[in-house]
Coordinates of C-alpha atoms (C1' of nucleotides) in Angstrom, one line a residue:
Chain W
X1280 CA -23.6 12.3 16.4
X1281 CA -22.9 8.7 15.3
X1282 CA -24.9 7.9 12.1
X1283 CA -25.3 4.2 13.4
X1284 CA -27.0 3.4 10.4
X1285 CA -27.2 -0.5 11.4
X1286 CA -28.2 0.3 14.5
X1287 CA -32.1 0.5 14.4
X1288 CA -34.9 1.9 16.2
X1289 CA -36.3 -1.1 16.9
X1290 CA -36.0 -2.3 20.1
X1291 CA -37.8 -5.9 19.7
X1292 CA -34.0 -7.6 19.3
X1293 CA -34.8 -11.1 18.8
X1294 CA -31.7 -12.6 20.6
X1295 CA -32.6 -16.1 19.7
X1296 CA -31.8 -15.1 16.1
X1297 CA -29.4 -17.6 14.4
X1298 CA -27.0 -14.7 14.1
X1299 CA -26.8 -14.5 18.0
X1300 CA -26.1 -17.9 18.3
X1301 CA -23.1 -18.0 16.4
X1302 CA -22.0 -15.0 17.9
X1303 CA -22.7 -16.8 21.1
X1304 CA -21.0 -19.5 20.4
X1305 CA -18.3 -17.5 18.6
X1306 CA -16.2 -16.5 21.6
X1307 CA -15.7 -20.2 22.8
X1308 CA -14.4 -21.4 19.5
X1309 CA -12.2 -18.9 19.1
X1310 CA -10.7 -18.7 22.3
X1311 CA -10.5 -22.5 22.5
X1312 CA -9.2 -23.2 19.0
X1313 CA -7.4 -20.2 17.7
X1314 CA -3.9 -21.6 17.3
X1315 CA -2.4 -19.3 15.3
X1316 CA -1.5 -16.3 15.7
X1317 CA -1.2 -15.0 19.0
X1318 CA -1.7 -17.7 21.4
X1319 CA -1.1 -15.9 24.4
X1320 CA -3.6 -13.1 23.6
X1321 CA -6.1 -16.1 23.2
X1322 CA -5.3 -17.4 26.5
X1323 CA -5.6 -14.2 28.4
X1324 CA -9.0 -13.9 26.6
X1325 CA -10.1 -17.3 27.7
X1326 CA -9.1 -16.8 30.7
X1327 CA -11.2 -13.4 30.8
X1328 CA -14.3 -15.1 29.7
X1329 CA -14.0 -18.3 32.3
X1330 CA -13.5 -15.7 35.3
X1331 CA -16.9 -14.1 34.6
X1332 CA -19.7 -15.8 35.4
X1333 CA -18.7 -17.2 38.7
X1334 CA -20.6 -15.0 40.6
X1335 CA -23.1 -11.8 39.8
X1336 CA -21.4 -9.1 41.4
X1337 CA -18.2 -10.4 39.9
X1338 CA -20.3 -10.1 36.7
X1339 CA -21.0 -6.7 37.1
X1340 CA -17.4 -5.2 38.2
X1341 CA -16.0 -6.9 35.0
X1342 CA -18.6 -4.8 32.3
X1343 CA -18.1 -2.0 34.7
X1344 CA -14.4 -2.4 34.5
X1345 CA -15.0 -2.5 31.0
X1346 CA -16.3 1.1 31.2
X1347 CA -20.3 0.6 31.4
X1348 CA -22.2 2.2 33.7
X1349 CA -23.3 -0.2 36.4
X1350 CA -27.2 0.0 36.0
X1351 CA -27.2 -0.4 32.1
X1352 CA -24.9 -3.5 33.2
X1353 CA -27.3 -4.7 35.5
X1354 CA -30.1 -4.4 33.0
X1355 CA -28.4 -6.6 30.6
X1356 CA -27.4 -9.0 32.4
X1357 CA -31.0 -9.7 33.7
X1358 CA -32.4 -9.4 30.2
X1359 CA -29.9 -12.0 29.1
X1360 CA -28.9 -14.2 32.0
X1361 CA -25.4 -14.5 33.9
X1362 CA -24.4 -17.4 31.7
X1363 CA -24.1 -15.4 28.5
X1364 CA -21.6 -12.9 28.7
X1365 CA -21.5 -12.5 25.0
X1366 CA -25.0 -11.3 24.8
X1367 CA -24.8 -9.0 27.6
X1368 CA -22.0 -7.5 26.0
X1369 CA -24.1 -7.3 23.1
X1370 CA -26.6 -6.0 24.8
X1371 CA -24.2 -3.5 26.4
X1372 CA -22.6 -2.1 23.4
X1373 CA -26.1 -1.4 21.8
X1374 CA -27.2 0.8 24.6
X1375 CA -24.0 2.4 25.0
X1376 CA -23.7 3.3 21.1
X1377 CA -27.5 4.8 21.5
X1378 CA -26.3 6.7 24.7
X1379 CA -22.9 7.8 23.3
X1380 CA -24.6 11.1 21.7
X1381 CA -25.2 12.0 25.2
X1382 CA -21.6 10.8 26.9
X1383 CA -20.8 13.3 29.4
X1384 CA -17.6 14.9 29.8
X1385 CA -16.3 12.5 32.7
X1386 CA -17.4 9.4 30.8
X1387 CA -15.4 10.5 27.5
X1388 CA -12.5 11.0 29.8
X1389 CA -13.0 7.6 31.4
X1390 CA -13.3 6.2 28.1
X1391 CA -9.7 7.4 27.0
X1392 CA -8.3 7.0 30.1
X1393 CA -9.4 3.3 30.0
X1394 CA -7.8 3.1 26.3
X1395 CA -4.3 3.8 28.1
X1396 CA -3.8 7.4 27.8
X1397 CA -2.7 9.6 30.3
X1398 CA -5.3 11.6 32.5
X1399 CA -4.0 14.8 31.9
X1400 CA -3.5 14.5 28.0
X1401 CA -6.9 13.3 27.5
X1402 CA -8.5 16.4 29.4
X1403 CA -6.4 18.6 27.1
X1404 CA -7.2 16.4 24.2
X1405 CA -10.8 17.3 25.1
X1406 CA -11.0 20.7 25.6
X1407 CA -8.9 21.4 22.4
X1408 CA -11.3 19.0 20.2
X1409 CA -14.5 19.4 22.0
X1410 CA -16.5 16.3 23.3
X1411 CA -18.1 15.8 20.3
X1412 CA -15.9 14.1 17.9
X1413 CA -14.1 11.3 19.6
X1414 CA -12.1 10.6 16.4
X1415 CA -10.3 13.8 16.4
X1416 CA -9.8 13.6 19.9
X1417 CA -8.5 10.4 19.5
X1418 CA -6.1 11.7 16.9
X1419 CA -4.7 14.2 18.9
X1420 CA -3.9 11.8 21.8
X1421 CA -2.2 9.7 19.2
X1422 CA -0.2 12.5 18.3
X1423 CA 0.5 13.1 22.1
X1424 CA 1.6 9.9 22.7
X1425 CA 3.6 9.5 19.7
X1426 CA 5.2 12.5 21.0
X1427 CA 5.6 11.3 24.4
X1428 CA 6.3 7.8 23.1
X1429 CA 3.8 6.5 25.6
X1430 CA 2.0 3.1 24.8
X1431 CA 2.9 3.0 21.7
X1432 CA 1.3 -0.8 21.0
X1433 CA -1.9 0.5 22.0
X1434 CA -1.7 3.4 19.8
X1435 CA -0.7 1.6 16.9
X1436 CA -3.5 -1.1 17.6
X1437 CA -6.1 2.0 17.5
X1438 CA -4.7 3.5 14.5
X1439 CA -4.9 0.2 12.4
X1440 CA -8.2 -0.7 13.5
X1441 CA -9.3 2.8 12.7
X1442 CA -7.7 2.7 9.3
X1443 CA -9.8 -0.3 8.7
X1444 CA -12.6 1.5 9.0
X1445 CA -13.8 0.9 12.5
X1446 CA -14.7 3.4 15.2
X1447 CA -12.6 4.3 17.9
X1448 CA -15.4 3.0 20.1
X1449 CA -16.0 -0.4 19.0
X1450 CA -11.9 -0.6 18.5
X1451 CA -11.1 0.5 22.2
X1452 CA -14.2 -1.8 23.6
X1453 CA -12.6 -4.6 21.2
X1454 CA -9.3 -3.9 23.2
X1455 CA -10.3 -3.8 26.6
X1456 CA -12.7 -7.1 25.9
X1457 CA -10.0 -9.1 24.5
X1458 CA -7.0 -7.9 26.4
X1459 CA -4.0 -5.9 25.5
X1460 CA -2.2 -8.5 23.8
X1461 CA -5.0 -9.9 21.5
X1462 CA -4.4 -10.0 17.8
X1463 CA -5.7 -7.7 15.5
X1464 CA -7.5 -10.9 13.8
X1465 CA -9.2 -11.5 17.4
X1466 CA -10.1 -7.7 17.6
X1467 CA -11.7 -7.6 14.2
X1468 CA -13.6 -10.8 14.5
X1469 CA -15.0 -9.5 18.3
X1470 CA -16.0 -6.1 16.8
X1471 CA -17.6 -7.9 13.7
X1472 CA -19.2 -9.8 16.1
X1473 CA -20.7 -6.7 17.9
X1474 CA -21.9 -5.1 14.5
X1475 CA -23.1 -8.0 13.5
X1476 CA -25.4 -8.3 16.9
X1477 CA -26.5 -4.5 15.7
X1478 CA -27.2 -5.5 12.1
X1479 CA -29.8 -8.0 13.4
X1480 CA -31.4 -5.1 14.5
X1481 CA -32.5 -3.7 11.0
X1482 CA -34.8 -5.7 9.7
X1483 CA -34.0 -8.1 6.9
X1484 CA -36.2 -8.1 4.0
X1485 CA -34.6 -4.7 2.5
X1486 CA -33.4 -5.6 -1.1
X1487 CA -31.8 -2.0 -1.4
X1488 CA -29.4 -2.3 1.6
X1489 CA -26.5 -0.2 0.8
X1490 CA -28.3 3.2 0.5
X1491 CA -28.0 4.0 3.7
X1492 CA -24.2 4.4 3.3
X1493 CA -24.6 7.6 1.6
X1494 CA -27.5 9.3 3.3
X1495 CA -25.2 10.6 6.2
X1496 CA -21.8 11.5 6.2
X1497 CA -20.0 7.6 6.0
X1498 CA -16.6 9.0 5.2
X1499 CA -16.4 11.1 8.6
X1500 CA -17.2 8.5 10.6
X1501 CA -15.5 5.6 8.7
X1502 CA -18.3 3.0 9.6
X1503 CA -18.5 0.3 7.3
X1504 CA -22.0 -0.5 8.8
X1505 CA -24.4 -1.7 5.8
X1506 CA -26.2 -4.9 5.3
X1507 CA -23.6 -5.8 2.6
X1508 CA -20.6 -5.1 4.5
X1509 CA -22.2 -7.1 7.4
X1510 CA -23.3 -10.5 5.1
X1511 CA -19.4 -10.1 3.9
X1512 CA -18.3 -10.2 7.2
X1513 CA -20.3 -13.1 8.4
X1514 CA -18.9 -15.2 6.0
X1515 CA -15.8 -14.0 6.8
X1516 CA -16.0 -15.0 10.1
X1517 CA -17.8 -18.1 9.7
X1518 CA -14.7 -19.0 7.4
X1519 CA -12.3 -17.9 9.9
X1520 CA -14.3 -20.0 12.2
X1521 CA -13.8 -23.1 9.9
X1522 CA -10.1 -22.5 9.6
X1523 CA -9.7 -22.5 13.7
X1524 CA -11.4 -25.4 14.0
X1525 CA -9.8 -27.1 11.5
X1526 CA -6.6 -26.0 12.9
X1527 CA -3.4 -25.6 10.8
X1528 CA -5.1 -27.9 7.8
X1529 CA -6.7 -25.1 6.7
X1530 CA -3.8 -22.4 6.9
X1531 CA -2.8 -21.1 3.2
X1532 CA 0.2 -23.1 2.0
X1533 CA 2.6 -21.9 -1.0
X1534 CA 2.4 -23.9 -3.8
X1535 CA 5.6 -25.8 -4.9
X1536 CA 6.1 -25.0 -7.8
X1537 CA 4.6 -21.7 -6.9
X1538 CA 3.5 -21.0 -10.9
X1539 CA -0.7 -20.3 -9.6
X1540 CA -2.9 -20.8 -12.0
X1541 CA -0.5 -21.3 -14.4
X1542 CA 2.4 -19.6 -16.2
X1543 CA 3.3 -19.5 -20.0
X1544 CA 5.6 -22.2 -20.1
X1545 CA 3.8 -24.3 -17.7
X1546 CA 0.0 -23.9 -18.3
X1547 CA -2.2 -24.9 -15.8
X1548 CA -3.8 -28.1 -14.8
X1549 CA -7.0 -25.7 -13.2
X1550 CA -8.1 -23.7 -15.8
X1551 CA -11.7 -23.0 -14.1
X1552 CA -12.3 -21.7 -10.7
X1553 CA -15.5 -20.7 -8.6
X1554 CA -15.2 -17.3 -7.2
X1555 CA -17.3 -16.7 -4.3
X1556 CA -20.4 -14.7 -4.9
X1557 CA -19.3 -11.6 -3.0
X1558 CA -16.0 -11.7 -5.3
X1559 CA -17.7 -11.4 -8.5
X1560 CA -17.3 -7.7 -10.0
X1561 CA -17.5 -5.5 -11.2
X1562 CA -15.4 -3.9 -10.8
X1563 CA -12.5 -6.2 -11.0
X1564 CA -9.6 -6.3 -8.5
X1565 CA -6.3 -7.0 -8.4
X1566 CA -4.4 -7.2 -5.1
X1567 CA -0.6 -8.0 -4.7
X1568 CA 2.2 -8.6 -1.8
X1569 CA 4.9 -10.8 -0.9
X1570 CA 4.3 -14.4 -1.0
X1571 CA 6.4 -14.9 2.2
X1572 CA 4.9 -13.1 4.6
X1573 CA 4.5 -14.2 8.2
X1574 CA 2.3 -17.0 8.8
X1575 CA -1.7 -15.7 8.8
X1576 CA -1.3 -12.7 6.8
X1577 CA -2.5 -14.1 3.6
X1578 CA -5.2 -15.8 5.5
X1579 CA -6.2 -12.4 6.7
X1580 CA -5.9 -10.7 3.3
X1581 CA -8.1 -13.6 1.5
X1582 CA -10.8 -13.3 4.3
X1583 CA -10.8 -9.3 3.6
X1584 CA -11.1 -9.9 -0.2
X1585 CA -14.1 -11.6 -0.3
X1586 CA -12.3 -15.1 0.5
X1587 CA -10.9 -15.4 -2.8
X1588 CA -7.6 -17.5 -2.9
X1589 CA -4.7 -16.2 -3.4
X1590 CA -2.6 -17.2 -6.6
X1591 CA 0.9 -17.6 -5.9
X1592 CA 3.5 -16.8 -8.7
X1593 CA 7.4 -16.2 -9.1
X1594 CA 8.4 -14.4 -11.7
X1595 CA 11.2 -16.4 -12.2
X1596 CA 9.0 -18.2 -14.5
X1597 CA 8.4 -14.9 -16.3
X1598 CA 12.0 -13.5 -16.3
X1599 CA 15.0 -14.0 -15.1
X1600 CA 14.9 -13.2 -11.8
X1601 CA 12.7 -14.4 -8.8
X1602 CA 9.8 -12.6 -7.4
X1603 CA 7.5 -14.4 -5.0
X1604 CA 4.5 -13.0 -4.8
X1605 CA 0.9 -13.7 -4.2
X1606 CA -2.2 -12.1 -5.9
X1607 CA -5.6 -12.1 -4.9
X1608 CA -8.2 -11.3 -7.7
X1609 CA -11.4 -12.3 -9.5
X1610 CA -10.2 -12.0 -13.3
X1611 CA -11.0 -14.9 -15.1
X1612 CA -8.0 -17.3 -15.7
X1613 CA -9.0 -18.6 -19.1
X1614 CA -7.3 -17.6 -22.1
X1615 CA -4.5 -15.9 -20.6
X1616 CA -1.8 -14.7 -22.7
X1617 CA 1.6 -13.6 -22.2
X1618 CA 3.7 -10.2 -23.5
X1619 CA 5.4 -10.7 -26.2
X1620 CA 8.3 -10.7 -27.3
X1621 CA 8.9 -12.9 -24.5
X1622 CA 11.5 -11.2 -21.7
X1623 CA 14.7 -13.3 -21.2
X1624 CA 14.4 -16.5 -18.8
X1625 CA 17.9 -16.6 -17.7
X1626 CA 21.0 -14.2 -16.6
X1627 CA 22.9 -15.0 -19.8
X1628 CA 20.2 -14.3 -21.9
X1629 CA 19.4 -10.9 -19.9
X1630 CA 22.8 -9.9 -19.6
X1631 CA 24.9 -11.6 -22.5
X1632 CA 27.9 -10.0 -21.5
X1633 CA 28.4 -11.7 -18.1
X1634 CA 28.1 -15.0 -20.1
X1635 CA 32.1 -14.7 -20.4
X1636 CA 33.2 -14.0 -16.9
X1637 CA 30.6 -16.6 -15.3
X1638 CA 32.7 -19.0 -13.7
X1639 CA 31.7 -22.5 -14.2
X1640 CA 31.4 -23.1 -10.5
X1641 CA 28.8 -20.3 -10.1
X1642 CA 25.8 -22.4 -11.4
X1643 CA 23.1 -20.0 -10.9
X1644 CA 20.9 -19.0 -14.3
X1645 CA 18.2 -17.0 -12.2
X1646 CA 18.6 -14.0 -10.2
X1647 CA 17.1 -13.8 -6.7
X1648 CA 14.5 -11.3 -5.7
X1649 CA 15.5 -7.9 -7.2
X1650 CA 15.2 -5.7 -3.8
X1651 CA 15.5 -2.1 -2.8
X1652 CA 19.2 -2.2 -1.9
X1653 CA 22.1 -3.2 -3.4
X1654 CA 25.6 -4.5 -2.8
X1655 CA 28.3 -2.0 -2.1
X1656 CA 31.4 -1.5 -4.0
X1657 CA 33.4 -2.7 -0.9
X1658 CA 31.6 -6.0 -0.7
X1659 CA 32.7 -6.6 -4.3
X1660 CA 36.1 -5.4 -3.7
X1661 CA 36.3 -8.2 -1.0
X1662 CA 35.2 -11.0 -3.2
X1663 CA 37.6 -9.7 -5.9
X1664 CA 40.5 -10.4 -3.5
X1665 CA 39.4 -13.3 -2.0
X1666 CA 39.1 -14.6 -5.8
X1667 CA 42.6 -13.0 -7.4
X1668 CA 44.8 -15.1 -5.2
X1669 CA 44.2 -18.3 -6.8
X1670 CA 45.1 -19.8 -10.2
X1671 CA 42.0 -22.0 -11.4
X1672 CA 38.8 -22.3 -9.7
X1673 CA 38.9 -21.0 -5.7
X1674 CA 38.7 -23.6 -3.2
X1675 CA 35.4 -24.7 -2.1
X1676 CA 35.1 -22.5 1.0
X1677 CA 36.1 -19.3 -1.0
X1678 CA 33.6 -20.7 -3.7
X1679 CA 30.7 -20.9 -0.9
X1680 CA 31.8 -17.4 0.7
X1681 CA 31.5 -16.0 -2.6
X1682 CA 28.5 -17.8 -4.0
X1683 CA 26.6 -16.8 -0.8
X1684 CA 27.3 -12.9 -1.3
X1685 CA 26.5 -13.2 -4.6
X1686 CA 23.0 -14.7 -4.2
X1687 CA 22.2 -12.5 -1.2
X1688 CA 23.1 -9.4 -3.3
X1689 CA 22.1 -10.7 -7.0
X1690 CA 25.8 -9.8 -8.1
X1691 CA 26.8 -10.5 -11.4
X1692 CA 30.3 -11.4 -12.9
X1693 CA 31.2 -8.2 -15.3
X1694 CA 35.0 -9.1 -15.2
X1695 CA 38.2 -11.3 -14.3
X1696 CA 37.1 -12.1 -10.7
X1697 CA 34.9 -9.0 -10.9
X1698 CA 31.1 -9.1 -9.3
X1699 CA 28.7 -6.1 -9.3
X1700 CA 25.1 -5.3 -8.9
X1701 CA 23.1 -4.8 -11.5
X1702 CA 22.6 -1.7 -12.9
X1703 CA 18.9 0.3 -12.3
X1704 CA 18.3 0.0 -16.3
X1705 CA 19.2 -3.8 -16.0
X1706 CA 16.6 -4.0 -13.1
X1707 CA 14.1 -2.1 -15.3
X1708 CA 14.5 -4.3 -18.2
X1709 CA 13.9 -7.6 -15.9
X1710 CA 11.0 -6.1 -14.3
X1711 CA 9.5 -5.4 -17.6
X1712 CA 10.1 -1.4 -17.7
X1713 CA 11.3 -0.1 -20.7
X1714 CA 14.9 1.3 -20.4
X1715 CA 15.2 4.7 -18.8
X1716 CA 11.9 4.3 -17.1
X1717 CA 13.1 5.6 -13.6
X1718 CA 16.0 8.1 -15.0
X1719 CA 16.1 11.5 -14.7
X1720 CA 14.1 14.0 -13.7
X1721 CA 15.5 14.6 -10.2
X1722 CA 15.7 10.9 -8.8
X1723 CA 18.6 9.7 -7.5
X1724 CA 20.3 6.2 -7.8
X1725 CA 19.3 4.8 -4.9
X1726 CA 15.4 6.4 -5.1
X1727 CA 15.8 4.2 -8.5
X1728 CA 16.7 0.9 -6.9
X1729 CA 14.4 1.7 -4.1
X1730 CA 11.1 2.6 -6.5
X1731 CA 12.1 -0.7 -8.6
X1732 CA 12.6 -2.9 -5.9
X1733 CA 9.0 -1.8 -4.9
X1734 CA 7.4 -2.7 -8.2
X1735 CA 5.3 -5.2 -10.1
X1736 CA 7.0 -7.9 -12.4
X1737 CA 5.4 -6.3 -15.6
X1738 CA 5.1 -9.4 -17.6
X1739 CA 3.8 -11.6 -14.5
X1740 CA 1.2 -8.9 -13.6
X1741 CA 0.3 -8.3 -17.8
X1742 CA -0.1 -12.2 -18.1
X1743 CA -2.9 -12.6 -15.5
X1744 CA -4.4 -8.8 -16.8
X1745 CA -4.6 -10.5 -20.4
X1746 CA -7.8 -11.6 -19.9
X1747 CA -9.1 -8.0 -20.1
X1748 CA -7.8 -7.5 -23.3
X1749 CA -11.3 -9.3 -25.1
X1750 CA -13.6 -7.6 -22.4
X1751 CA -13.2 -4.5 -22.5
X1752 CA -11.7 -3.7 -26.6
X1753 CA -12.5 0.0 -25.7
X1754 CA -10.6 0.3 -23.0
X1755 CA -10.9 0.7 -19.1
X1756 CA -11.3 2.8 -16.9
X1757 CA -8.1 2.4 -14.0
X1758 CA -8.2 3.0 -10.3
X1759 CA -4.4 2.1 -9.5
X1760 CA -3.6 2.5 -5.6
X1761 CA -0.2 2.6 -4.5
X1762 CA 0.9 2.7 -8.4
X1763 CA 4.7 3.0 -7.6
X1764 CA 6.1 3.5 -10.8
X1765 CA 3.1 2.4 -12.5
X1766 CA 3.4 -1.1 -13.1
X1767 CA -0.1 -1.8 -13.7
X1768 CA 0.1 1.1 -16.1
X1769 CA 2.9 -0.3 -18.1
X1770 CA 1.5 -3.7 -18.3
X1771 CA -2.1 -2.3 -19.5
X1772 CA -0.6 -0.5 -22.2
X1773 CA 2.0 -2.9 -23.2
X1774 CA -1.1 -5.3 -23.5
X1775 CA -2.6 -2.8 -25.9
X1776 CA -5.4 -2.1 -23.4
X1777 CA -6.5 1.5 -23.8
X1778 CA -6.2 3.4 -21.2
X1779 CA -9.2 5.5 -20.5
X1780 CA -9.4 6.9 -17.4
X1781 CA -7.1 6.2 -14.8
X1782 CA -6.7 7.4 -11.4
X1783 CA -3.4 6.7 -9.5
X1784 CA -2.9 6.7 -5.9
X1785 CA 0.6 7.3 -4.8
X1786 CA 2.4 9.2 -2.3
X1787 CA 6.0 9.6 -3.6
X1788 CA 6.3 12.2 -5.5
X1789 CA 9.2 10.8 -7.5
X1790 CA 7.2 8.0 -8.1
X1791 CA 4.2 10.2 -9.2
X1792 CA 6.7 12.2 -11.5
X1793 CA 8.2 9.0 -13.0
X1794 CA 4.3 8.3 -13.8
X1795 CA 3.6 11.1 -15.2
X1796 CA 6.5 11.4 -17.4
X1797 CA 5.9 7.8 -18.9
X1798 CA 2.2 8.7 -19.5
X1799 CA 3.5 11.9 -21.7
X1800 CA 6.0 10.0 -23.3
X1801 CA 3.7 7.4 -24.5
X1802 CA 1.2 9.9 -25.7
X1803 CA -1.6 8.2 -23.8
X1804 CA -4.7 9.6 -25.4
X1805 CA -6.7 8.8 -22.0
X1806 CA -6.8 10.9 -18.4
X1807 CA -4.5 10.7 -15.6
X1808 CA -5.4 11.8 -12.4
X1809 CA -3.4 12.0 -9.5
X1810 CA -4.2 11.7 -5.6
X1811 CA -1.2 11.7 -3.4
X1812 CA -2.6 9.6 -0.2
X1813 CA -5.2 6.9 -0.8
X1814 CA -6.3 7.9 2.8
X1815 CA -7.8 11.0 1.1
X1816 CA -9.7 9.0 -1.1
X1817 CA -13.5 8.5 0.8
X1818 CA -16.6 8.2 -0.6
X1819 CA -17.4 11.8 -1.7
X1820 CA -14.2 11.8 -3.9
X1821 CA -14.9 8.6 -5.0
X1822 CA -18.5 8.9 -6.1
X1823 CA -17.6 12.6 -7.6
X1824 CA -14.8 11.1 -9.9
X1825 CA -16.7 7.9 -10.8
X1826 CA -19.7 9.8 -11.9
X1827 CA -17.6 11.6 -14.5
X1828 CA -16.7 8.7 -16.5
X1829 CA -18.7 5.8 -14.8
X1830 CA -17.1 3.8 -12.9
X1831 CA -13.8 2.1 -12.8
X1832 CA -13.3 -1.3 -14.8
X1833 CA -10.4 -2.8 -12.7
X1834 CA -9.0 -1.6 -9.3
X1835 CA -5.6 -2.7 -9.0
X1836 CA -2.8 -2.1 -6.5
X1837 CA -0.4 -3.7 -4.3
X1838 CA -0.2 -2.2 -0.6
X1839 CA 3.2 -1.5 0.9
X1840 CA 5.1 -4.8 2.1
X1841 CA 7.1 -3.0 4.7
X1842 CA 6.2 -4.8 7.6
X1843 CA 5.8 -8.5 6.1
X1844 CA 8.7 -8.4 4.3
X1845 CA 11.6 -10.9 5.3
X1846 CA 14.3 -8.3 4.8
X1847 CA 13.0 -6.1 7.2
X1848 CA 14.8 -6.4 10.8
X1849 CA 13.3 -3.7 12.2
X1850 CA 9.4 -3.4 12.1
X1851 CA 8.8 -6.6 10.5
X1852 CA 4.9 -6.3 12.0
X1853 CA 2.7 -8.0 9.8
X1854 CA -0.4 -6.2 8.8
X1855 CA -0.6 -4.3 11.4
X1856 CA 2.7 -2.3 11.1
X1857 CA 2.4 1.2 10.3
X1858 CA 2.9 0.7 6.5
X1859 CA 1.4 -2.4 5.5
X1860 CA -1.7 -1.7 7.3
X1861 CA -2.6 0.6 4.0
X1862 CA -3.9 -3.1 2.8
X1863 CA -7.0 -2.4 4.7
X1864 CA -7.5 1.3 3.0
X1865 CA -7.2 -0.9 -0.6
X1866 CA -10.0 -3.0 1.1
X1867 CA -12.1 -0.1 2.3
X1868 CA -11.9 1.6 -1.1
X1869 CA -12.8 -1.5 -3.2
X1870 CA -15.7 -1.8 -0.8
X1871 CA -16.5 1.9 -2.0
X1872 CA -16.4 1.0 -5.5
X1873 CA -18.2 -2.1 -5.4
X1874 CA -21.1 0.0 -3.6
X1875 CA -21.2 2.8 -5.9
X1876 CA -21.0 0.6 -8.7
X1877 CA -24.0 -1.6 -7.5
X1878 CA -25.9 1.3 -7.0
X1879 CA -25.4 3.0 -10.4
Chain Q
dC188 C1' 20.9 18.9 3.4
dT189 C1' 21.6 14.6 0.1
dC190 C1' 23.3 10.3 -0.8
dA191 C1' 25.6 5.9 -0.6
dG192 C1' 27.9 2.4 2.2
dA193 C1' 27.8 -0.5 5.9
dA194 C1' 25.8 -2.9 9.7
dT195 C1' 21.9 -5.1 11.4
dG196 C1' 19.1 -11.4 11.9
dA197 C1' 14.6 -13.2 12.2
dG198 C1' 11.0 -15.8 10.1
dT199 C1' 9.8 -19.1 7.0
dG200 C1' 9.7 -23.0 4.0
dT201 C1' 12.2 -27.0 1.9
dA202 C1' 15.2 -30.6 0.8
dG203 C1' 17.4 -34.6 2.5
dC204 C1' 18.0 -38.2 5.4
dG205 C1' 17.9 -41.6 9.1
Chain C
dC887 C1' 7.7 -38.9 11.1
dG888 C1' 11.1 -35.6 13.2
dC889 C1' 15.0 -33.5 12.7
dT890 C1' 18.7 -30.8 10.9
dA891 C1' 20.6 -27.7 7.9
dC892 C1' 20.3 -24.6 4.3
dA893 C1' 18.3 -20.5 1.2
dC894 C1' 15.9 -17.2 0.6
dT895 C1' 13.6 -12.6 1.8
dC896 C1' 9.4 -5.8 -2.4
dA897 C1' 14.0 -2.9 4.2
dT898 C1' 15.5 0.0 8.2
dT899 C1' 18.8 2.9 10.6
dC900 C1' 22.9 4.7 11.4
dT901 C1' 27.1 7.4 10.0
dG902 C1' 30.1 9.5 7.2
dA903 C1' 31.0 12.1 3.2
dG904 C1' 30.6 15.7 0.2

DNA sequence: CTCAGAATGAGTGTAGCG
DNA sequence: CGCTACACTCATTCTGAG
């Protein structure tokens, strides 16, 4: 069943190749020097690898315990020697990939049980889906376990890895090998090493390697198994190794001031940069997310986006509200220009009516980040009551209370002793959207705040995208992922860049309506295609779309920040969180677009 | 059912200071 | 350099009113 295009028929695998040696060393370096994230998992994985090799039989047990047949293990050990467990594992992976098509039902059951699912559940799932399709079996199992609330962590990890494009088999083996507490980074690196071992099977000199992707059913198996991908992963891994060896020095640090490669008011010192070769378009891409994500997240994002260094920018240099975001893109950075007219840069300029009521002891000139929730009426009432007892300035303690709340909720002064949250249209204006962009059409006030809070700051993004105007005088074809209320589209439109064909992927119906509305109101001459779910966007669909208008010039999107954002008390799970892991769909789709573009 | 209000801190980075 | 205090954060979940 498995296409296994990277696992060639050639049995004469060169175990001494350079790649292999890197893999060989990799386990050691990763377990000895990975400090963040997940020191626990590292410890357990180091323990696992040191516990084997003490005796031959123990070694066999080890691999048998991972689900490999004893005979296969024995042969692999004979072939590679006892010392090198990593090489043994590669051999086993290779062999089991080959024999997976003929795997027996009981082996399959064991396989899923080994993943932590209940035996009865597994049997049922296999019966339901047949033995052939492990993917659907897994989905069924995940559904069961989601219902049963059993093993949510493992289930999530598997879903996550599968979303990244790995097969269930690869993922589950990695999970077994790295232990239950392994971080996603460790798991992906493990899988990567295994894939590279397999990729080395394919002879190297081919010049048009990616074509294999399209001859078998890629989207069905989601396997990212082509030469360029492996090359890419190799670079990523080398970089990761380097970062781990050098410790925290290589961790991505936020710039201070957060102006990226420059802002209109503070031109950059850096005007040139050298992009990694793999990052160079077409297409151009532009990825956005919150700057203050948990540690390690931006390293991973950068690593998955061709090692491009993120550009961290605070939108307070573009408008009257802060918005600290990281942008990973391969756009030129010379000759940027801002949208005109320049938006107001202070609260007083943005909201002139507040100036009259603004007390001298509130020294704010900028608002904090515009979020998805607003302060309540009760809070503003408490603040009024706290202040109105005093003739002049309230005591410092009261001032502090009021200021803290004002900063936390972005309250502004709208009357004597009266503060209030921003109105939705004020948020629209601050973010660079046309007035009433999100108003009407059946959207509630709460939803407006939510959609706006999740959006781009248009002036900031437009500044970065402005370089496209000269590059594409005739307009661009745009693939907009996680479009939301259309921040990217609005930015390009305001830059005067014609939108020829826009494929917009957005799961929220109200947001799609907002976008469609804007599209029609602004008399666009191009073509807008809606897609609901990024996960529907597979190779077939992309090829079909791209063949009709000849590829995308720009792939843009900010994937969900839910599990990265500091405001999230409940599920700040990092990139492997339920929503935030959609980042890997951005990567997957960008890779596909890149592939299709280079082929044509 | 929708909608709005209220309660729910941790994680991270930074400025200041000895 | 380490320490401390402080500031800030594209949110989720529950509850009650209508």
